mmCIF file of C-alpha atoms in Angstrom:
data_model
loop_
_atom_site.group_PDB
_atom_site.id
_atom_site.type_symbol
_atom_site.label_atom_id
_atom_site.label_comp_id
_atom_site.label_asym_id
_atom_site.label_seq_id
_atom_site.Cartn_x
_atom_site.Cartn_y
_atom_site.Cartn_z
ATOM 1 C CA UNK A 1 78.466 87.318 87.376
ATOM 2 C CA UNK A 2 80.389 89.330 84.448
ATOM 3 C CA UNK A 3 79.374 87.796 80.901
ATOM 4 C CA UNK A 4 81.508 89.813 78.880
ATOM 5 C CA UNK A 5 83.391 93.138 78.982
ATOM 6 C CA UNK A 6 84.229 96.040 76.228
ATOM 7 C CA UNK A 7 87.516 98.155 76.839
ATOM 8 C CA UNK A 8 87.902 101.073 74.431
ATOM 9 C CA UNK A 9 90.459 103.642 75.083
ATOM 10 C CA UNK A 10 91.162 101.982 78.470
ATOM 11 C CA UNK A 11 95.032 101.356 79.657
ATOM 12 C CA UNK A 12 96.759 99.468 77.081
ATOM 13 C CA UNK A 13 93.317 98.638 75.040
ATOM 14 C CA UNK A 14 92.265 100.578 71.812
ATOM 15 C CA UNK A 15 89.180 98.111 71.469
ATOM 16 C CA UNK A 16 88.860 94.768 72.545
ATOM 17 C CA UNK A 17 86.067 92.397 73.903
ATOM 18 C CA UNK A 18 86.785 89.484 76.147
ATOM 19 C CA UNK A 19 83.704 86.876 76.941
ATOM 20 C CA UNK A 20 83.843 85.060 80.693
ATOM 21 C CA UNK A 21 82.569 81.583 82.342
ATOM 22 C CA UNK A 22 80.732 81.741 85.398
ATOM 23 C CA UNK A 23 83.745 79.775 87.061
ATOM 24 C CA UNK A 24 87.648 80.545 86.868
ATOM 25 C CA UNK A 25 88.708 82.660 83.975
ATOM 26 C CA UNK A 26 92.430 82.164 83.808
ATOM 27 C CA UNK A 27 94.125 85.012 82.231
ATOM 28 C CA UNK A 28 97.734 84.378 80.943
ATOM 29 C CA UNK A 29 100.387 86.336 79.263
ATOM 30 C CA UNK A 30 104.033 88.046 79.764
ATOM 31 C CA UNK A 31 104.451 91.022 81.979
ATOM 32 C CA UNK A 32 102.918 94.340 80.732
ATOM 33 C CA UNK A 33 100.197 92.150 78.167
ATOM 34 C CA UNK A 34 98.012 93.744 79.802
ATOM 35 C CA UNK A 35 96.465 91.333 81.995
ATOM 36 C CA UNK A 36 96.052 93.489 85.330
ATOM 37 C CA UNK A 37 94.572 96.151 83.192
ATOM 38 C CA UNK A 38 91.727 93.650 82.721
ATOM 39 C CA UNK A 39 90.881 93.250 86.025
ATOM 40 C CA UNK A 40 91.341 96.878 86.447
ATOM 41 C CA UNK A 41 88.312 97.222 84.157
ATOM 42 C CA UNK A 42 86.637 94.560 85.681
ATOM 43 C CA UNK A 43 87.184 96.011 89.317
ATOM 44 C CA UNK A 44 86.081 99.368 87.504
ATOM 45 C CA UNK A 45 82.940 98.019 86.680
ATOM 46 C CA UNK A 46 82.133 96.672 89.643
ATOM 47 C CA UNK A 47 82.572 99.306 92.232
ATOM 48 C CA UNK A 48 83.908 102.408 90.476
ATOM 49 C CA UNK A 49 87.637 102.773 91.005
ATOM 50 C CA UNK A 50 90.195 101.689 90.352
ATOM 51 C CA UNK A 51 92.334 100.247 92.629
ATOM 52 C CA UNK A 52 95.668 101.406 91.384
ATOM 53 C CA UNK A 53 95.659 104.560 89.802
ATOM 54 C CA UNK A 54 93.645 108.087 89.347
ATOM 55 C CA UNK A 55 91.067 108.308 87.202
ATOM 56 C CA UNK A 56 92.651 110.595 84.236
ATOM 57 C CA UNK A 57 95.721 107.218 84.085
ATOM 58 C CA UNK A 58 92.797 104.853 83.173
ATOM 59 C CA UNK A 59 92.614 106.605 79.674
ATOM 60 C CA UNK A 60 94.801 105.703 76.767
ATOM 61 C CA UNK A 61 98.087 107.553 75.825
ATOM 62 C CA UNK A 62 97.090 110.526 74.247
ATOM 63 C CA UNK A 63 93.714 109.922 73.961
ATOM 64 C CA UNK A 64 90.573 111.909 75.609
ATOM 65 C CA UNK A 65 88.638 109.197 76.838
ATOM 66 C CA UNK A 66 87.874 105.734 77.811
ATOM 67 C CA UNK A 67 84.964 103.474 78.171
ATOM 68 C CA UNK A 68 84.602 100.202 79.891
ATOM 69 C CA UNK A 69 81.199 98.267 79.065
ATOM 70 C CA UNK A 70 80.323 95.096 80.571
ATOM 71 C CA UNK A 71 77.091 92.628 81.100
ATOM 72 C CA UNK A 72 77.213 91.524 84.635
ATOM 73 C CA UNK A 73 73.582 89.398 85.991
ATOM 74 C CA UNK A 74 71.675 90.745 83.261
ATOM 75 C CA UNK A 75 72.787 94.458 83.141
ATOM 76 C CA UNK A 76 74.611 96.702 80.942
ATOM 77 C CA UNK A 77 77.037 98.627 82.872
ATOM 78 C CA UNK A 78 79.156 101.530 81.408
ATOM 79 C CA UNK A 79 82.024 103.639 83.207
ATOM 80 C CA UNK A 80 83.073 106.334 80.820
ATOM 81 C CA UNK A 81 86.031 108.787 81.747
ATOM 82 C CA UNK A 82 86.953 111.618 79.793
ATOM 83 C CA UNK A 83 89.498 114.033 79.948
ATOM 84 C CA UNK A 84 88.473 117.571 80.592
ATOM 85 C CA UNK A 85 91.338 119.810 80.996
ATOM 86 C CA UNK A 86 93.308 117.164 82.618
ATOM 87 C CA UNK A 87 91.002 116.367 85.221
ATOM 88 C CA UNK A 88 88.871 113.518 84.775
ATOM 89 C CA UNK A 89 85.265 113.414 84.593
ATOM 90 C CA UNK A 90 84.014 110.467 85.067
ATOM 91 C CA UNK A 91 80.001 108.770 84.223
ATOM 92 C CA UNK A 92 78.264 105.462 84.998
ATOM 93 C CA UNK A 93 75.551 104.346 83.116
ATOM 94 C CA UNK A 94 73.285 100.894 84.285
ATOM 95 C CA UNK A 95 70.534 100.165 81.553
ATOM 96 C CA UNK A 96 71.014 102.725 79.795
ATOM 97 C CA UNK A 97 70.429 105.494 83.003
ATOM 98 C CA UNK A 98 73.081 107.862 83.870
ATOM 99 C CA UNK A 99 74.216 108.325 87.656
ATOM 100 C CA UNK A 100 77.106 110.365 88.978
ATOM 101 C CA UNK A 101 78.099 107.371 91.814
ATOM 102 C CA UNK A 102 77.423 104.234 92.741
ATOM 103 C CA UNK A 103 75.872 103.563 95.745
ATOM 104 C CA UNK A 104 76.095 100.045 97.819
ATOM 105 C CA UNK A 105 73.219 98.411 95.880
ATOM 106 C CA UNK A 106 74.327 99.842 92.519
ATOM 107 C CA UNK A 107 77.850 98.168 92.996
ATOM 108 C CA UNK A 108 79.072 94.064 92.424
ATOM 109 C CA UNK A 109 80.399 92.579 95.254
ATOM 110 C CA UNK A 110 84.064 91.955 94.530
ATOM 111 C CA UNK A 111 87.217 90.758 96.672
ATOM 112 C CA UNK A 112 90.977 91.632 94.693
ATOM 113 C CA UNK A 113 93.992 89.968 96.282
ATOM 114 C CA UNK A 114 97.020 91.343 94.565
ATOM 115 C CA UNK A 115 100.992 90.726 95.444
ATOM 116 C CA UNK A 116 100.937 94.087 97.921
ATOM 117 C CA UNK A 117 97.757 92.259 100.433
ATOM 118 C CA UNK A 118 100.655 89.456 100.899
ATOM 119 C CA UNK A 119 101.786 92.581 102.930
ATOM 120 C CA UNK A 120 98.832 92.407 105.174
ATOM 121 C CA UNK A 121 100.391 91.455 108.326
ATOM 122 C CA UNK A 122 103.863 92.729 108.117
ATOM 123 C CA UNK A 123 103.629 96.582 106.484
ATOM 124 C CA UNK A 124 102.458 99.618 108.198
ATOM 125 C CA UNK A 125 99.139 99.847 109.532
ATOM 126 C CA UNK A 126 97.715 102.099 106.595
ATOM 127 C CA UNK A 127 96.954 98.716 104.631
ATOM 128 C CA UNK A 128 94.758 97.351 107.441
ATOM 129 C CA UNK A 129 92.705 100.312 108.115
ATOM 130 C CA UNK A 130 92.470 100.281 104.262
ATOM 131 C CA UNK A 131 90.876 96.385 104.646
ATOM 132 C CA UNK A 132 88.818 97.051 107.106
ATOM 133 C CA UNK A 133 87.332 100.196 105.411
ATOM 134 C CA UNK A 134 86.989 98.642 101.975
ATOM 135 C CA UNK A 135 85.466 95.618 103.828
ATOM 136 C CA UNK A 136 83.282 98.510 105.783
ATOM 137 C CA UNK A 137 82.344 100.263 102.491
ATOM 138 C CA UNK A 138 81.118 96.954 100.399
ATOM 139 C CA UNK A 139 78.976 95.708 103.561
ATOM 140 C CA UNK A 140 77.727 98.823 105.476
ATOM 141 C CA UNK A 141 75.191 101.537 103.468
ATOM 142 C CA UNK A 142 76.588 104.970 103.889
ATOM 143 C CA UNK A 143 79.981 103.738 104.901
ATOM 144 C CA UNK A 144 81.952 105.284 101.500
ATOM 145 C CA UNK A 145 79.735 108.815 102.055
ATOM 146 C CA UNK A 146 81.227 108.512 105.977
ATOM 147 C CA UNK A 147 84.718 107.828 104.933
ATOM 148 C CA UNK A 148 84.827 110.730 102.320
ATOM 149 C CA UNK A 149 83.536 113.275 105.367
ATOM 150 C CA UNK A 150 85.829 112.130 107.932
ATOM 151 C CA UNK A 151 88.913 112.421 105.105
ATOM 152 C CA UNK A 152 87.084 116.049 104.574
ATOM 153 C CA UNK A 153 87.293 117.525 108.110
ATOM 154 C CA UNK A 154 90.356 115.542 108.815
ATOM 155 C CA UNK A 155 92.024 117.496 106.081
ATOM 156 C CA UNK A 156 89.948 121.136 107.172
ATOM 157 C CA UNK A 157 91.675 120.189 110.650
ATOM 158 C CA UNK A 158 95.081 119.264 109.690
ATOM 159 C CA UNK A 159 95.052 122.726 107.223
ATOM 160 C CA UNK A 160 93.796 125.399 110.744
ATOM 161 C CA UNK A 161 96.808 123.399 112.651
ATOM 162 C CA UNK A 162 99.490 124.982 109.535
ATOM 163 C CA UNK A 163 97.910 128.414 109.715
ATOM 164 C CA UNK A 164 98.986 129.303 113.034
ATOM 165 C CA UNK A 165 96.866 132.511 112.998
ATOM 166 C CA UNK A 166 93.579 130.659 113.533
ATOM 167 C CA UNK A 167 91.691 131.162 116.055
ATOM 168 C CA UNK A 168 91.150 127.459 118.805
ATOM 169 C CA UNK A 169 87.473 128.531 118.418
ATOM 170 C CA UNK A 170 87.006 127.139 114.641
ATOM 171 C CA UNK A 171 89.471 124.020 115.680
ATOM 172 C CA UNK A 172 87.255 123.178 118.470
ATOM 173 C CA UNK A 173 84.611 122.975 115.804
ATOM 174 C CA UNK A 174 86.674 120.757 113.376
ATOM 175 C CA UNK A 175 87.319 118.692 116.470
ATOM 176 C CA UNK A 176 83.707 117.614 117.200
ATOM 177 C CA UNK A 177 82.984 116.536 113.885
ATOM 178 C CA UNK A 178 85.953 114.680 113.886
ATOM 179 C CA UNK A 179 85.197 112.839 117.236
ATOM 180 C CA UNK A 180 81.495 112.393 115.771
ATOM 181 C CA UNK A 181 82.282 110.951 112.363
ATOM 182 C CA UNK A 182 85.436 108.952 113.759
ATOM 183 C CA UNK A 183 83.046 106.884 116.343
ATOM 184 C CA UNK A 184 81.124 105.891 113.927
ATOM 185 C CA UNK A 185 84.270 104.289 111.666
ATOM 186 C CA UNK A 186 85.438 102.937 114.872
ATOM 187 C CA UNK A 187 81.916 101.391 115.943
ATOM 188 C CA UNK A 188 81.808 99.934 112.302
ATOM 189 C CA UNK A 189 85.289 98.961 112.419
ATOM 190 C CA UNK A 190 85.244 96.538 115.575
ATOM 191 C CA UNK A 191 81.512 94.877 114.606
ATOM 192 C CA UNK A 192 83.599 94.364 111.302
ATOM 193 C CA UNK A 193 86.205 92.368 113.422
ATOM 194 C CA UNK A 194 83.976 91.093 116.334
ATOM 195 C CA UNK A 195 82.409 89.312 113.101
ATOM 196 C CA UNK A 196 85.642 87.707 111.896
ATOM 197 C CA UNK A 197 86.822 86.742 115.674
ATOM 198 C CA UNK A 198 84.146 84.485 115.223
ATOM 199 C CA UNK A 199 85.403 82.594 112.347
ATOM 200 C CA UNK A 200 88.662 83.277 112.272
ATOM 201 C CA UNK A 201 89.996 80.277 114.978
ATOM 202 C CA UNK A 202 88.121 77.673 113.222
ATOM 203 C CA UNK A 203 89.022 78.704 109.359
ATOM 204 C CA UNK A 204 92.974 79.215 110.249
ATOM 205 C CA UNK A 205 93.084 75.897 111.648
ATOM 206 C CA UNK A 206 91.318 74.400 108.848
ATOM 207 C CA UNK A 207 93.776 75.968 106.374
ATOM 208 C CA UNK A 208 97.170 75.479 108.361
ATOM 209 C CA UNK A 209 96.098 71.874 110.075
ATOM 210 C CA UNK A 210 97.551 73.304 113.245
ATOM 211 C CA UNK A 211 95.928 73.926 116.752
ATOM 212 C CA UNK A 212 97.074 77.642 116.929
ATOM 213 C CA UNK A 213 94.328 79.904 117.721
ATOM 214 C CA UNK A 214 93.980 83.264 115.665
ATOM 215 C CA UNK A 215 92.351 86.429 116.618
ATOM 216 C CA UNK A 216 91.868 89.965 116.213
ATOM 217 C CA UNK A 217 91.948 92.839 118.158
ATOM 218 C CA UNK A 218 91.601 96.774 117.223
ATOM 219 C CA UNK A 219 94.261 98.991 118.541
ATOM 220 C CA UNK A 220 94.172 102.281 119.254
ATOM 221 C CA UNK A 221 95.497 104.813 122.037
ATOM 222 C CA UNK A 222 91.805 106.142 122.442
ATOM 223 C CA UNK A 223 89.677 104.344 124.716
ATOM 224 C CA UNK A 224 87.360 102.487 122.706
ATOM 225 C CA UNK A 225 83.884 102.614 125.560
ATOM 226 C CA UNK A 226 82.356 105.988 124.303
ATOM 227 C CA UNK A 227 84.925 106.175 121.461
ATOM 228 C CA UNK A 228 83.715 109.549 119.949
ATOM 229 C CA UNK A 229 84.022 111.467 123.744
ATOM 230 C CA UNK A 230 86.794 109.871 124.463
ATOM 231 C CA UNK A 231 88.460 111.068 120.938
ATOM 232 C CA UNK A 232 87.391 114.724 121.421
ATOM 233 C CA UNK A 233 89.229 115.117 124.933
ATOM 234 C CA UNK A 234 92.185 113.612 123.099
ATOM 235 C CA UNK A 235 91.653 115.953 120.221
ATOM 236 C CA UNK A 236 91.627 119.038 122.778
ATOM 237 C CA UNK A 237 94.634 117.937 124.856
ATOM 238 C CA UNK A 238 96.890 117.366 122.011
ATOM 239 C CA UNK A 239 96.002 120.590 120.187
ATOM 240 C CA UNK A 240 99.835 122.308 121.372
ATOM 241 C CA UNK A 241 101.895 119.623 119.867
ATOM 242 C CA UNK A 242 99.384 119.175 117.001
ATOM 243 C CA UNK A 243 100.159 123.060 115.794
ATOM 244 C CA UNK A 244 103.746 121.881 116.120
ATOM 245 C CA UNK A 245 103.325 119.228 113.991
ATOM 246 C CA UNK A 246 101.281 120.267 111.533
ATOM 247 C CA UNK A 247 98.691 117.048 111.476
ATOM 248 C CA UNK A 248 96.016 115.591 113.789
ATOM 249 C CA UNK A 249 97.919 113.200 115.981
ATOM 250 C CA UNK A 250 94.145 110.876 117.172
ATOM 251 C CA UNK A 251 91.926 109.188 115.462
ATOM 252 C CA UNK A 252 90.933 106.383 113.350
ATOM 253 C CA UNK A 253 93.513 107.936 110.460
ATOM 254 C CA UNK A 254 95.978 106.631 112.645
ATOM 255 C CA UNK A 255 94.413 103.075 114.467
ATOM 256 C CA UNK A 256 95.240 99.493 113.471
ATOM 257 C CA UNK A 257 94.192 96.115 113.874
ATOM 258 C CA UNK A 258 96.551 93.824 115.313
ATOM 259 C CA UNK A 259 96.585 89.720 114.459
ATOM 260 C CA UNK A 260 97.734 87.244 116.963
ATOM 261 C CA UNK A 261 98.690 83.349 116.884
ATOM 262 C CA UNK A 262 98.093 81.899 120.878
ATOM 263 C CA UNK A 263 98.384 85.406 122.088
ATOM 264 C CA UNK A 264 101.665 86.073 120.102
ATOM 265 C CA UNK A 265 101.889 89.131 117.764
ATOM 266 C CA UNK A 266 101.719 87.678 114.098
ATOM 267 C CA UNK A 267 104.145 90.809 113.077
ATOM 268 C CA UNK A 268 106.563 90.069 115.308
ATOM 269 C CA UNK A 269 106.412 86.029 116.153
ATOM 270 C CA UNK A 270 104.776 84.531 113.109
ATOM 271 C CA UNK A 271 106.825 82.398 110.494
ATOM 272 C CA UNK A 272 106.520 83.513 106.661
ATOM 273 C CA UNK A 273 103.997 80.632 106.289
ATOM 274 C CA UNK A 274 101.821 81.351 108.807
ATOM 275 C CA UNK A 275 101.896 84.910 107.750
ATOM 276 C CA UNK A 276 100.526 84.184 104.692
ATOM 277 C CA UNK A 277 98.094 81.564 105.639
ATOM 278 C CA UNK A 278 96.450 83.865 107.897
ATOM 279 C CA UNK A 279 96.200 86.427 105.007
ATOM 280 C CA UNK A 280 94.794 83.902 103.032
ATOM 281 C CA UNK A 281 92.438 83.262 105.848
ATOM 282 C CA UNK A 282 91.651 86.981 105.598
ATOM 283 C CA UNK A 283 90.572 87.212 102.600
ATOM 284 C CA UNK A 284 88.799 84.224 102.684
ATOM 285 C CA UNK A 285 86.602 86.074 105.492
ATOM 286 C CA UNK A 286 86.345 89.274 103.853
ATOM 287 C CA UNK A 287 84.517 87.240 100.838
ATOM 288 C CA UNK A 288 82.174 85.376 103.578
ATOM 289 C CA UNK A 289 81.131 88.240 105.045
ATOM 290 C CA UNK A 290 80.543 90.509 101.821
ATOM 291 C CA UNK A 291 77.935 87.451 101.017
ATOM 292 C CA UNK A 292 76.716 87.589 104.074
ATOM 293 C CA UNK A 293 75.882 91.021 103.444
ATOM 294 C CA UNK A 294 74.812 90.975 100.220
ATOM 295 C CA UNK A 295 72.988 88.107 99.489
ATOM 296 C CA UNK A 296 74.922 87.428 96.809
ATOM 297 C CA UNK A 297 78.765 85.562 96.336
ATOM 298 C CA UNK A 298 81.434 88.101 94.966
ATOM 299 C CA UNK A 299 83.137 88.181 92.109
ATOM 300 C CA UNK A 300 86.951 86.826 93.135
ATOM 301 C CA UNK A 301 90.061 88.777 91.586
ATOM 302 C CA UNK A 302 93.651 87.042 91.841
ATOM 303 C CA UNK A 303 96.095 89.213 90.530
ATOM 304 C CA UNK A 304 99.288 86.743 90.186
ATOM 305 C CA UNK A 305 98.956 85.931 93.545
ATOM 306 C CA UNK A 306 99.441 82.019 92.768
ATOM 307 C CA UNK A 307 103.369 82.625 92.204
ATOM 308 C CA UNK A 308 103.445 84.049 95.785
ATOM 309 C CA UNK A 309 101.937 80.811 97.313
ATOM 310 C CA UNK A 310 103.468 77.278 98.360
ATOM 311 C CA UNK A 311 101.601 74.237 96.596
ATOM 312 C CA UNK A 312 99.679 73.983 99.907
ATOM 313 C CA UNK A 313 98.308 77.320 100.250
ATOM 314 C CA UNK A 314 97.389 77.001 96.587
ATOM 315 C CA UNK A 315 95.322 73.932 96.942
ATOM 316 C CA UNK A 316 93.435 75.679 99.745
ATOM 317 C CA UNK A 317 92.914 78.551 97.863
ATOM 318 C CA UNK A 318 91.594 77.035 94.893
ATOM 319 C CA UNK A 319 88.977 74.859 97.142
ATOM 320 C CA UNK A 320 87.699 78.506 98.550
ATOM 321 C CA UNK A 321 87.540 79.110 94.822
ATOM 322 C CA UNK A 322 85.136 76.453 93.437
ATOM 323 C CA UNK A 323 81.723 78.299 93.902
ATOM 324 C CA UNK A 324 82.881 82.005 92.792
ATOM 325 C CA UNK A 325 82.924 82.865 89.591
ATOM 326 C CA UNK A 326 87.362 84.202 89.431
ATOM 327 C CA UNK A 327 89.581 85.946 87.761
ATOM 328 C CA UNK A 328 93.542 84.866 88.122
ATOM 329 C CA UNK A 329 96.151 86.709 86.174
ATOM 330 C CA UNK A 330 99.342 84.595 85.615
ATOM 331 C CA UNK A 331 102.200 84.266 83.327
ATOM 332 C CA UNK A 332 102.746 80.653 83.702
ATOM 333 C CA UNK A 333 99.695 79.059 83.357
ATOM 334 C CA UNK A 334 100.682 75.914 84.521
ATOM 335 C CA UNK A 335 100.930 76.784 87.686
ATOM 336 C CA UNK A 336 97.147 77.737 87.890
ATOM 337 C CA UNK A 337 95.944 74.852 85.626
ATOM 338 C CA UNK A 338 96.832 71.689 87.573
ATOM 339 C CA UNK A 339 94.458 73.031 90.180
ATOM 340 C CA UNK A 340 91.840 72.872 88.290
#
């Protein structure tokens, strides 16, 4: 739980200090006030990032750095970025002792759901590997250090494919650690969702008061038994139109998870309002199981995501909400109040 927070330098902050309840913190104001810059900080705190911008945009206009200071369960926990050159250099501090990253067990549990997760079910597949790997990374140790080295040889691969003067001998070699590091995403991947199957029937019907029966399934043109094999052959055989290309055409950079109502395609069958009821139910599983992992109930951040909802799918969203200590941004506050 966050007692209070210090912004100086930060977004649209010069200095200011804001002091929080253990349960819903409603944060109102016009557009541009400033209010998703809060939970920016807030989200910075927590795990590190932020989660939309670089670094070197967190810092005020024309200034050279920014510090974000919070007490969260007893702790003091600074993020300090400063501008070097502009690139942006960027130090924790917890009690007082410096550290470079955070791992797992230096981080707060946190779930965001912003307008763009209302896209869940019906964009591209990039922003449900993206919940199943930020899911991954607050619930599995190691899984943000596995994620940075399969983005590393992906890109050492995809660069040998442009230079057609390499040789297939240092490819091949990019190609096994691919196929090594990519089985383990995948393996972590489909626990991740073999975990929510098991919810997900029962807490979709619960939220909708329908019969329908929800599930999951990973997709991918790889077969999945002995994943990492499987992925190198694929790897090898694809390396001609690959060159032509210019990119790595296999692999978990390219999989997605696919949602189904009774065995019907959610993107392609689903009405608007079971759309976002199972992305409600989503999220609602992605907080379960970060507790589950943890040992400890995340912190909840709504960015104006109340607007976005009918009065039903608010009420069951603010039931979910009762035990977490939340965050809603808002600029009618009305809207958020009667729940509560």
């Amino acid at each position: 739980m966050i007692t209070n927070i210090r912004l100086r330098q930060f977004r649209s902050y010069n200095d200011e200090t804001f002091e929080f309840t253990p349960g819903v913190n409603i944060i109102v104001g016009p557009n541009a006030s400033g209010k998703t810059n809060l939970l920016e900080s807030i989200l910075l705190s927590s795990r590190g990032s932020s989660y939309r911008a670089k670094d070197i945009d967190l810092i005020r206009f024309k200034k050279k750095w920014a510090k974000v200071e919070a007490n969260a369960d007893g702790n003091n926990r600074i993020v300090q970025i400063e501008n070097k050159d502009n690139r942006a250099q960027k130090l924790y501090k917890i009690n007082g002792k410096p550290l470079h990253r955070l791992s797992l067990d230096k981080t707060l549990p946190t779930v965001l759901f912003e307008p763009e997760h209302l896209r869940l079910l019906s964009a591209g597949p990039e922003i449900r590997r993206q919940f199943l790997d930020d899911l991954a990374e607050q619930t599995r140790v190691g899984y943000a250090q596995l994620r940075r080295q399969y983005k590393r040889a992906l890109a050492q691969r995809n660069s040998l494919l442009k230079q057609g003067h390499q040789s297939e001998q240092n490819i091949f070699a990019w190609n096994i650690r691919l196929s090594e590091l990519g089985g383990q995403i995948v393996l972590t991947r489909l626990a991740l969702i073999e975990a929510m199957n098991q919810q997900i029937a029962q807490l979709y019907r619960k939220l909708s008061s329908s019969r329908a029966n929800a599930s999951l399934v990973y997709k991918s043109p790889v077969r999945l038994e002995n994943y990492s094999t499987n992925l190198l052959h694929k790897l090898e055989s694809s390396l001609g139109v690959d060159k032509e290309r210019g990119f790595t055409s296999f692999g978990p950079h390219r999989e997605d998870m696919d949602v189904f109502l009774d065995q019907q395609l959610v993107s392609i069958s689903a009405s608007r309002g079971e759309t976002r009821t199972l992305t409600l139910v989503l999220k609602v599983l992605e907080a379960q199981l970060i507790e589950q992992a943890r040992g400890d109930r995340p912190i909840l951040l709504l960015d104006d995501v109340f607007s976005e909802l009918d009065g039903k799918r608010r009420q069951s969203l603010t039931k979910f909400l009762q035990p977490y200590q939340t965050f809603i941004t808002t600029t009618d506050a009305d809207v958020v109040i009667q729940h509560f």
